[in-house]
Each structure stands twice: as C-alpha cells, then as structure tokens.
Amino acid sequence: MSVAAGREFLAIPGPTVIPDAVLAAMQRPAIDIYAGAAVALTEGLLADLKKIFRTEGRVYIYAANGHGAWEAALTNVLSRGDKVLVLESGRFAIGWGEAATMLGAQVEILPGDFRCAVRPEAVEARLKADSKREIKAILVTQIDTASGVVNDIAAISKAIRAAGHDALLLVDTVASLGCVPFEMDAWGVDLAMAGSQKGLMSPPGVGFTAAGPRALAAHKKADMRSPYWDWTFRDGEQHYHTYCGTPPEHLLFGLRAALDMMFAEGLDAVFTRHRLLAEATRRAVSVWAEGQTIAFNVTEPSERCDTVTAIVTRNGESTQPLIDYARDKCGVVLGRALGTSYGKGFRIAHMGHCNAPMLFGALGSVEMALAALNLPHGRNGVAAAVEFLAKSVPA
Ligand SMILES: *Cc1c(COP(=O)(O)O)cnc(C)c1O
C-alpha cells in the first residue's frame, strides 16, 4: 500500500525543487554565443549576482558544480605551499580543504565539532599564535549542509581583524546564498563561492566566485592558477572569454528566471520566508524529539541554520527505514545524514523554492513515517509547526 503517486517531492538539501518557470525558461533553442541576447544575459546576471552576494567586487560564472567553484576560488588566489586554515563545523569546509591539499596547499584544520558552529574566539587565538603570518587563507562555510550549522561569518571576520592577521577570508555560501542574509563587503569577506542548485533554485551545473579587492590583489601573485578557472582570462574582452568557452546557455536562461523570481518576491521577503519555514520545522522536530528517539544534530538552538534541519537518532539507530518509508509510501525524498552521523539521521531541506504546503507535506510525511514505523516520538509535531506559522503570518 502506498500514497506516493503524484509528483515526488524532493526535500534533500540540493539539488532543490526547480520552479516550473525556471524549467520553462530553458525550453528554447540555443542562441549565438558571441553577440546580442547572450551578452545582455551575462551582463544582467553578473550585475544581479553582485546584488545577491552584496558586493562591489567581481563575480565569475563557471560551468561547474560547487566542487568546481571551490577549485576556482582556491586556484585563483593561492600559491603552492601556501598555508590554509580550515574552520571545521561539519563536512563541507573539510572537503574544500581536501581540494586545497590536492592542489598543493598546506592545510591545517582548526578542529570543531559536527554539532557546533565555529568558535570565533578559537579562530582569533589560532591566528594570534601565527606570529610568522604563515596562514594565507581561511576557509569556512556559512551554512554546513551536512551538520545543519550556521556560522557567524561577521564574527569570524571580526576575530581575524582582532588578531591583526591579514589572511584572506574565503566563504562557501552554496547552501546559504539567496536564503539567509550574506553581506560579502560589509562583513569583510574576500572571496565567496556558491552554486546554482540550492538556494538559487536552478539546475545543478553553474558555479560562482565573487572576489573582493584583496582577493583580486592576491590573484596577481598566485601560482596555482589554471586555464579554465583563471580570472584574468575571464576578464578578457570577448563574451567567449567570460566563460572560458561556450556559456552553459540553458542553465543561464534558467538562472535568469530564478533570479527574476527572487527579486520579484524581494530578497528580504525571501530571507523571512526561509526563517519562518525553518522555525516551523524546528517546532515540529522539538515535539518529535520528546519521544527520546530523535534529536537535533546541532545542540545550540541559535546555531541551527534556516535552510536545512539535520536530525540524528539518540542511540545511533539507522534511519534508513524512515527515509525509505517517506520516499516509497509518501513520495517525499529526505536527505540522508552525512558526516559523523552517516546513516543515523536524516535531513529535511527547506531551501529555495519552498512554501507552506511543501513544508507541511514533508513534515506530515515524516510524522506519518514515525508513526507507521512505531518510532517513539512526541505527537502532533506538525500541529506545532502549523500553530507557529499561523501566529507568525497574520491575516
Ligand atoms: C552542496 C554543497 C557543496 C558542493 O556542491 P556540489 O555542487 O555538490 O559540488 C559545497 N558546499 C556546501 C555548503 C554545499 O551545501
């Protein structure tokens, strides 16, 4: 028996649900890549991406996923042998650091915890101890999609300045850009990277770097540069240079439609919607957690992010039956737990193109799975989510 027929609902934290308007925008012939509409499309995207990164710096668009944009960020500003400090708060900064190691950087991890945000005091202390100023760059994620942690990038940047250190601050915004506030220039971020398929509601395959003045200066001396990622080449005069070859036109048509939707809603309204849907999710999870079987991965409530909620089992029990049930019986695809809680938890995405019925559908299906599988849980978690939104969204 199953009630899964109909459109499957993707609640994994990337790729996220692609709006119909974005899908429709891609249903068209290819166009000339040298002049006219394609050039105008690029100019518009670059100007609008600056508004989303909140920077006066330069944005570069790659035919690449997040891993590609990681490599673009590193190779443009580092030299082989440079020391890089990775701020651990889950899985993704570690992965970025692994890429840096393969590219020839010397990587040190500032140890964190899979259930906590980066501690700015620890960053300051480590940088103060770096008396020879060997650390050239710091890698951190704003939201770690595996742990569900949100890091305070402004506070980390302040800690770097408090230590009197001049390392570049590189931030992964793949799971946060266009969902929660990010202030590249105001927070003193030198280089940010992102991808198309999470908060930006677009198909996977487009990556971004946004570079501020200090990153652009470091670029001039960097020796890790390689042809495809290279900013200098991409600064060339022809449209062809901007993408180091043929632009991924259809993905860009889709991205254009997605950005149009975001600006039509208003970025502040987009952030508010994410905050409300995330809090509704947390209200439901808090109730379910009363059954003592599941818990939030992130222990400190203020460190739980607004784009994905990571849930773990208290006794290390597998959540595969719950994930299978939600998919096969309800038509909701939940995210698996990654990192140290691999297999022993699940994640509910509420990122990008998500509204109340979509979230209620996912939460209702989780509650149905908890009940059908006889997993002890507090009753009426969905009702708590509904009640919270009813109070927060006045008539
Ligand atoms: C998804 C994700 C990535 C990796 O992106 P891919 O497109 O899968 O390569 C990197 N960082 C964060 C924070 C992510 O959520």
Short mmCIF file of C-alpha atoms in Angstrom, two decimals, residues 143 147-150 179-180 271-290 294-311 348-350 359-360 363 367 378 380-386 388-389 392:
data_model
loop_
_atom_site.label_atom_id
_atom_site.label_comp_id
_atom_site.label_asym_id
_atom_site.label_seq_id
_atom_site.Cartn_x
_atom_site.Cartn_y
_atom_site.Cartn_z
CA ILE A 143 25.90 27.00 6.36
CA SER A 147 25.61 19.31 10.11
CA GLY A 148 22.90 21.96 9.68
CA VAL A 149 25.10 24.53 11.40
CA VAL A 150 25.14 28.24 10.55
CA CYS A 179 18.27 32.13 1.61
CA VAL A 180 19.77 33.94 4.57
CA PHE A 271 15.00 35.56 3.89
CA THR A 272 11.92 35.96 6.09
CA ARG A 273 10.19 33.03 4.36
CA HIS A 274 13.24 30.84 4.98
CA ARG A 275 13.40 31.87 8.63
CA LEU A 276 9.70 31.12 9.17
CA LEU A 277 9.72 27.74 7.39
CA ALA A 278 12.90 26.74 9.25
CA GLU A 279 11.43 27.68 12.62
CA ALA A 280 8.22 25.78 11.78
CA THR A 281 10.37 22.73 11.04
CA ARG A 282 12.21 23.13 14.34
CA ARG A 283 8.90 23.36 16.22
CA ALA A 284 7.85 20.02 14.73
CA VAL A 285 11.21 18.38 15.41
CA SER A 286 11.20 19.65 19.01
CA VAL A 287 7.89 17.90 19.60
CA TRP A 288 9.01 14.64 17.92
CA ALA A 289 12.21 14.71 19.98
CA GLU A 290 10.13 14.35 23.18
CA ILE A 294 15.50 11.52 17.60
CA ALA A 295 17.21 14.82 18.31
CA PHE A 296 18.55 17.89 16.52
CA ASN A 297 22.10 17.37 15.31
CA VAL A 298 23.00 20.93 16.30
CA THR A 299 22.85 21.21 20.07
CA GLU A 300 22.72 25.01 20.48
CA PRO A 301 19.40 26.33 19.08
CA SER A 302 20.90 29.62 17.83
CA GLU A 303 23.39 27.65 15.68
CA ARG A 304 20.68 25.79 13.73
CA CYS A 305 20.53 27.06 10.18
CA ASP A 306 17.49 28.22 8.22
CA THR A 307 17.97 26.10 5.07
CA VAL A 308 18.15 22.50 6.28
CA THR A 309 17.37 20.75 9.56
CA ALA A 310 19.62 17.84 10.45
CA ILE A 311 18.16 15.20 12.75
CA ILE A 348 14.75 18.00 5.90
CA ALA A 349 15.55 20.71 3.37
CA HIS A 350 13.60 23.98 3.45
CA LEU A 359 6.95 22.05 4.04
CA PHE A 360 3.76 20.73 5.65
CA LEU A 363 6.75 17.32 7.85
CA GLU A 367 5.32 12.26 11.19
CA GLY A 378 6.06 13.28 20.66
CA ASN A 380 1.40 16.50 16.89
CA GLY A 381 4.70 17.95 15.73
CA VAL A 382 3.05 19.12 12.52
CA ALA A 383 0.36 20.87 14.55
CA ALA A 384 3.10 22.78 16.38
CA ALA A 385 4.55 23.86 13.02
CA VAL A 386 1.11 24.99 11.81
CA PHE A 388 3.78 28.66 14.83
CA LEU A 389 3.17 29.79 11.25
CA SER A 392 3.82 34.42 12.71
#
